[in-house]
CSV table of C-alpha atoms and ligand atoms in Angstrom, one decimal:
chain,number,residue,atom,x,y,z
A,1,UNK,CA,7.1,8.6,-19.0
A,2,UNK,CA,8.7,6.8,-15.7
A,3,UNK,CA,12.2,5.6,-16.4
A,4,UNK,CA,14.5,3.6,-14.1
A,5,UNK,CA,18.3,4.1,-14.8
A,6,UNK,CA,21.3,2.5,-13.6
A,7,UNK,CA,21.5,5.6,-11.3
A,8,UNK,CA,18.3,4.8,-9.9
A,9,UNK,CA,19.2,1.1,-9.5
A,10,UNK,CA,22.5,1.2,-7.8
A,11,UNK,CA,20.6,4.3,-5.8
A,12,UNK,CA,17.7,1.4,-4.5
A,13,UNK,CA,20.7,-1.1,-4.2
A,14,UNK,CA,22.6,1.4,-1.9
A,15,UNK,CA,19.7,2.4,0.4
A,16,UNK,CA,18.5,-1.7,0.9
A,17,UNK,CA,22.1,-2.3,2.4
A,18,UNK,CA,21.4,0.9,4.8
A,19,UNK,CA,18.4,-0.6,5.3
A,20,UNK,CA,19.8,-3.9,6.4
A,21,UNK,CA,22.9,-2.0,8.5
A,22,UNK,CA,20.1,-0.8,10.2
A,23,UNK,CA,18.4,-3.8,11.6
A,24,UNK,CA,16.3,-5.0,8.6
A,25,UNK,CA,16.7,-8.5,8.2
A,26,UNK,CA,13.8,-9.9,6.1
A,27,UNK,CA,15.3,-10.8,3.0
A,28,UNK,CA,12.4,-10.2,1.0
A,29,UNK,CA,11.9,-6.9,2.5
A,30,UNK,CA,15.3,-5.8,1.4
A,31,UNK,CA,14.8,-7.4,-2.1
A,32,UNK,CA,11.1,-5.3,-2.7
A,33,UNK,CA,12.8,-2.1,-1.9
A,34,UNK,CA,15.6,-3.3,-4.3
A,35,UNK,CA,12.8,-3.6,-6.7
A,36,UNK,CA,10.5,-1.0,-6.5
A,37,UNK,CA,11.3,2.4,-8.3
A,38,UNK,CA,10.6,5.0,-5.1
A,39,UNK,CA,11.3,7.6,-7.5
A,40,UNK,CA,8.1,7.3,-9.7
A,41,UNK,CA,6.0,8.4,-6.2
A,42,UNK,CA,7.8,11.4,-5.6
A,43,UNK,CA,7.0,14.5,-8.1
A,44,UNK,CA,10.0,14.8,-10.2
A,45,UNK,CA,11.3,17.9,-8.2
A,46,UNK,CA,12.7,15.7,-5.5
A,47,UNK,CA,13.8,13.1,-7.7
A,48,UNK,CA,17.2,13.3,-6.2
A,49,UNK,CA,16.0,12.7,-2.8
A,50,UNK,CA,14.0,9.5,-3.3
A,51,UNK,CA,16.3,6.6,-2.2
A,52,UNK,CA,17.3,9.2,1.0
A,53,UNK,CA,15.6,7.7,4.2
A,54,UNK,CA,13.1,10.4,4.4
A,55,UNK,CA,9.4,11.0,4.5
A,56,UNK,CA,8.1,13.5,1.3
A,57,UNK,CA,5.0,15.5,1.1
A,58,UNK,CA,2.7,13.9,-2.0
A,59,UNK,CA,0.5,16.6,-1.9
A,60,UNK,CA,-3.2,16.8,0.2
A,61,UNK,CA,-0.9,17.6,3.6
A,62,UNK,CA,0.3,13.5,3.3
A,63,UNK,CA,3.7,12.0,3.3
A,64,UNK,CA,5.2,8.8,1.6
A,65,UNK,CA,6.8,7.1,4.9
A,66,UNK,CA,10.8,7.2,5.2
A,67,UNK,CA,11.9,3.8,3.7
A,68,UNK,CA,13.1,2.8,6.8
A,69,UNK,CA,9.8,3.2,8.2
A,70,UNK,CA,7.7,1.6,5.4
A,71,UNK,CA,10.8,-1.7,5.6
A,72,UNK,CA,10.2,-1.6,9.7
A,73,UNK,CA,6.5,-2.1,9.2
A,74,UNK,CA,6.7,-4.4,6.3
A,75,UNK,CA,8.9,-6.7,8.2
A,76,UNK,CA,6.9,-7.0,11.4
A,77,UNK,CA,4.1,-8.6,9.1
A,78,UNK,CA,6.3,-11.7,8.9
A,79,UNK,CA,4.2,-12.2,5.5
A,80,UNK,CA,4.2,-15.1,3.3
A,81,UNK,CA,3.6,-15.2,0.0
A,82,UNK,CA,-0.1,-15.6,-1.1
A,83,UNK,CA,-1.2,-14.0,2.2
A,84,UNK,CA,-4.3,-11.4,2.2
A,85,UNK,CA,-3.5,-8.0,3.7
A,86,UNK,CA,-5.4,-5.0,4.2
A,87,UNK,CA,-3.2,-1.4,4.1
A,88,UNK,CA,-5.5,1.7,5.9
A,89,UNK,CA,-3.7,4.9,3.8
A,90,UNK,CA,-2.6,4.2,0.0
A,91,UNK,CA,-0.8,7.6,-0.4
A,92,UNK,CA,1.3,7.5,-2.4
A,93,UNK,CA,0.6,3.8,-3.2
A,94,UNK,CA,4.7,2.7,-2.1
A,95,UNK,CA,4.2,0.3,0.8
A,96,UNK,CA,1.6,-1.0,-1.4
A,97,UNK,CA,3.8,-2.6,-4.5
A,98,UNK,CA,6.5,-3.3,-1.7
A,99,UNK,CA,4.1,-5.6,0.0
A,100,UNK,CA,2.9,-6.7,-3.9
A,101,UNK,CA,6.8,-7.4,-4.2
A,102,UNK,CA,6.5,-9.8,-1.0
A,103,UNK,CA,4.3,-12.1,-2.8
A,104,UNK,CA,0.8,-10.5,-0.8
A,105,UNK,CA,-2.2,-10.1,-2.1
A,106,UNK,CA,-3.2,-6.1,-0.9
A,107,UNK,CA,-6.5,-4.2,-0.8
A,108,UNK,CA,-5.1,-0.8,0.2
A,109,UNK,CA,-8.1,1.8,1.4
A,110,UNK,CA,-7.4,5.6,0.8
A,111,UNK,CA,-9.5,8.5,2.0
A,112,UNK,CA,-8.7,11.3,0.0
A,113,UNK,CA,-9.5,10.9,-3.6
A,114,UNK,CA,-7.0,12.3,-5.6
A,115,UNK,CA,-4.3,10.1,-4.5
A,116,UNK,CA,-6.5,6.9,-4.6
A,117,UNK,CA,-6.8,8.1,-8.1
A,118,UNK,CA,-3.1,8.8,-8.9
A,119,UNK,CA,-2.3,5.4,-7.2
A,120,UNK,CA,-4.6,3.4,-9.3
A,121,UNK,CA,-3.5,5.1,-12.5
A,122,UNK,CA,0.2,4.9,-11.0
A,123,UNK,CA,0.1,1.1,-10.1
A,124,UNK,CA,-1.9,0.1,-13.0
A,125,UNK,CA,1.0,1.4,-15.5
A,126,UNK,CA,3.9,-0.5,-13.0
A,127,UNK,CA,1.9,-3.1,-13.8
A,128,UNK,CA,0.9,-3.9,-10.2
A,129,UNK,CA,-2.6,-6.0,-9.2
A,130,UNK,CA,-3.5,-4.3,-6.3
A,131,UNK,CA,-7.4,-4.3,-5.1
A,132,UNK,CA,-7.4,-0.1,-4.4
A,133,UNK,CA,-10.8,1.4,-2.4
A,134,UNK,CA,-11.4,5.0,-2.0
A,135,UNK,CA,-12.8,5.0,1.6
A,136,UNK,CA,-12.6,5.3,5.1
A,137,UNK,CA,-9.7,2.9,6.6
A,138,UNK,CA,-11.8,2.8,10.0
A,139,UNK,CA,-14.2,0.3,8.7
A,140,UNK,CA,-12.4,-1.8,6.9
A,141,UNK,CA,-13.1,-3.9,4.1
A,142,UNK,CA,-15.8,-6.4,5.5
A,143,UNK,CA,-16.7,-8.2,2.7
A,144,UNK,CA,-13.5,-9.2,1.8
A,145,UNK,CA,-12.3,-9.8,5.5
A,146,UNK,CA,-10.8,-11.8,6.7
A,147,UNK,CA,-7.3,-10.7,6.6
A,148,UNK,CA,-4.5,-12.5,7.6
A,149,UNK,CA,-2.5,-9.1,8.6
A,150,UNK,CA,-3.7,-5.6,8.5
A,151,UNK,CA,-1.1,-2.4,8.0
A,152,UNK,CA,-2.5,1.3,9.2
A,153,UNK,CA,0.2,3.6,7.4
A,154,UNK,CA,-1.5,6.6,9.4
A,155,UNK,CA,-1.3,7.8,13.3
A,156,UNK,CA,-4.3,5.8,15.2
A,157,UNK,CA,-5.8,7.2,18.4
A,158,UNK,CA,-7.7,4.8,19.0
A,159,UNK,CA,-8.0,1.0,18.6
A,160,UNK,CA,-10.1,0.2,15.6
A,161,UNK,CA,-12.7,-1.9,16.4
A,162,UNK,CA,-13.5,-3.2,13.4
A,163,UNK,CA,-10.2,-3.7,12.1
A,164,UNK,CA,-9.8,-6.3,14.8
A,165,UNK,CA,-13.0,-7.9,14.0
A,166,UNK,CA,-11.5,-8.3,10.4
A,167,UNK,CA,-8.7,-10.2,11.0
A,168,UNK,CA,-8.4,-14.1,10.9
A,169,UNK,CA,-7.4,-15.9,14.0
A,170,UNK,CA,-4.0,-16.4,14.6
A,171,UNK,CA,-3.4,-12.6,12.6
A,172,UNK,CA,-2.5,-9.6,13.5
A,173,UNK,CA,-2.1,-6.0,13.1
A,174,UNK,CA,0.4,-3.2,13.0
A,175,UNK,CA,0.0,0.1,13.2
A,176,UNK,CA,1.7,3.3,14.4
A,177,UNK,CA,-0.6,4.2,17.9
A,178,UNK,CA,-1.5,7.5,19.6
A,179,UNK,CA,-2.1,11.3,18.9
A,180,UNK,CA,0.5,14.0,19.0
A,181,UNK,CA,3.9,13.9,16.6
A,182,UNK,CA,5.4,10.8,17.8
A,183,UNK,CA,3.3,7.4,18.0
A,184,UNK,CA,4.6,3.3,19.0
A,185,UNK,CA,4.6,0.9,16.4
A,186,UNK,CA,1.9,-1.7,17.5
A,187,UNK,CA,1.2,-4.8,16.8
A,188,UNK,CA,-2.0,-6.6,17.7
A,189,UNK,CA,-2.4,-10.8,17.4
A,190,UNK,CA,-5.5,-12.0,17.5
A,191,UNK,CA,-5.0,-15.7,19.1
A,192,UNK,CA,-7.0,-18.9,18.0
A,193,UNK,CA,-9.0,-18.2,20.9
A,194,UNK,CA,-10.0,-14.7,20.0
A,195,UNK,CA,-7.9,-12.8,22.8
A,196,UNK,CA,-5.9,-9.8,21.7
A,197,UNK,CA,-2.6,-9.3,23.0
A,198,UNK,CA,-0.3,-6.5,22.0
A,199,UNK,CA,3.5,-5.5,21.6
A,200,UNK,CA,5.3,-2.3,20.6
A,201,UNK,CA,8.4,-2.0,18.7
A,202,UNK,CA,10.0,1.7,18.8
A,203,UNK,CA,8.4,5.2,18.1
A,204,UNK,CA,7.7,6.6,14.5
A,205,UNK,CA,5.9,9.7,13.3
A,206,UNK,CA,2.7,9.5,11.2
A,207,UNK,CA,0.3,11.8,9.7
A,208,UNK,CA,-3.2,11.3,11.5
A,209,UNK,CA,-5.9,8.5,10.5
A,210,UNK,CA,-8.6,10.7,10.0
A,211,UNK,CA,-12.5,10.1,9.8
A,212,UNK,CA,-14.6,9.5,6.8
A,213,UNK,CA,-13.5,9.8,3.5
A,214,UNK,CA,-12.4,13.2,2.2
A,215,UNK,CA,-13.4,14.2,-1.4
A,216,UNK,CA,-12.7,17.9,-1.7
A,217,UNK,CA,-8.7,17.8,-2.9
B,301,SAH,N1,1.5,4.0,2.8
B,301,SAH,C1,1.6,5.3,2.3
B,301,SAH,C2,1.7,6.3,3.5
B,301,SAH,C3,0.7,7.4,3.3
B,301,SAH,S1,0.5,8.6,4.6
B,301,SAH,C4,2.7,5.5,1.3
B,301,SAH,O1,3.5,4.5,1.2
B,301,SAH,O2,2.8,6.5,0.6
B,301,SAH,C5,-1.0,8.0,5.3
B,301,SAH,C6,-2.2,8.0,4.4
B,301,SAH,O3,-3.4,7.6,5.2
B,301,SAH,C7,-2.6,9.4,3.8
B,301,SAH,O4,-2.6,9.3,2.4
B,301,SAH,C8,-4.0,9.7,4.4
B,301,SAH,O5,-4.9,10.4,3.5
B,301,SAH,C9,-4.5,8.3,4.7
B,301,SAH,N2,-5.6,8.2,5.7
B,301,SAH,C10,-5.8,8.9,6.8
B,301,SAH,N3,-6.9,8.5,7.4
B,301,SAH,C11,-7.5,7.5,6.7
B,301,SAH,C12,-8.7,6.7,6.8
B,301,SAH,N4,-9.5,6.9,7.8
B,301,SAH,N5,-8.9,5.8,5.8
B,301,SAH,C13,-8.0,5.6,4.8
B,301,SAH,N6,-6.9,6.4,4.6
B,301,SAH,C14,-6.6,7.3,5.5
């Protein structure tokens, strides 16, 4: 059974200020984070580190991003309510209800199967109306494309292609770009004209976008 206490409450309430000390300054980024319980993502063993800005393992070698991370990336989408974004990497399905909490509507692609599974099962019981795809982030989501902002929550190497292809004029992407430990945070516009142009906005770590999707854990 997942219960949120007053602990856990003034906990959130403590790590949005941080957040906002910190250079967060969308509103309705702070107030999702107020909102969401972080604690039902992490197994209970670390249930004392969950409003800590820190990364956590969530089992099959991947990490729930550091809050700070998941409220940088959140707020670079300048989203609107109502708006249709696409998230490459569910994990632990966090960034997902804070963008649900933002008034988006998400389709969230996971490779491995055993957390697309625990995120379904997890979000369902929050109560949460995410569209969640086992699959490979790479390729996007063409039928329901196009997207007015895409979020990769894993390392990219390279440009995807078809991501970019996927997004509705006057969009854009973020993502965290390049190989090795630390990557840029990128985002990508695509103008009414169909030109890319891109900006970077301070270095992150993320776990690596991988190919194909990934059934075996
Ligand atoms: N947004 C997540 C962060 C998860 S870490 C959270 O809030 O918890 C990144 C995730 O990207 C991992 O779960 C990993 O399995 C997934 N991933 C890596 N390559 C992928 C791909 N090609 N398609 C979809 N998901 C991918």
């Amino acid at each position: 059974m997942l219960t949120d206490t007053y602990r856990h409450k003034g906990l959130r309430k403590k790590l949005a200020q941080e957040l906002a000390k910190s250079g967060i300054t969308d509103q309705r980024v702070l107030d999702a984070v107020n909102k969401v319980p972080r604690h039902y993502f992490l197994s209970s063993a670390f249930l004392e580190f969950a409003y800590e800005n820190k990364a956590f393992q969530i089992g099959a070698g991947q990490t729930i991003s550091a809050p700070y991370t998941v409220a940088t990336q959140s707020q670079l989408l300048k989203l609107k309510p109502g708006m249709k974004v696409l998230e490459i990497g569910t994990g632990s399905g966090y960034q997902t209800c804070i963008l649900c909490e933002m008034g988006a509507k998400v389709y969230s692609i996971e490779r491995q199967k055993s957390l697309h599974n625990n995120a379904k099962t997890l979000l369902a019981s929050m109560g949460y109306k995410a569209h969640l795809i086992y699959g490979d982030g790479y390729k996007g989501l063409p039928a329901f494309s196009p997207f007015d902002r895409i979020i990769v929550t894993c390392a990219v190497p390279r440009v995807p292609e078809d991501l970019l292809m996927q997004l509705r004029p006057g969009g854009f992407l973020v993502m965290p770009y390049g190989e090795g430990e630390v990557q840029e945070m990128m985002v990508v516009t695509e103008s009414e004209d169909g030109n890319f142009t891109s900006e970077i906005f301070g270095k992150f770590s993320f776990v690596p976008m991988l190919e194909k999707r990934n059934s075996a854990r």
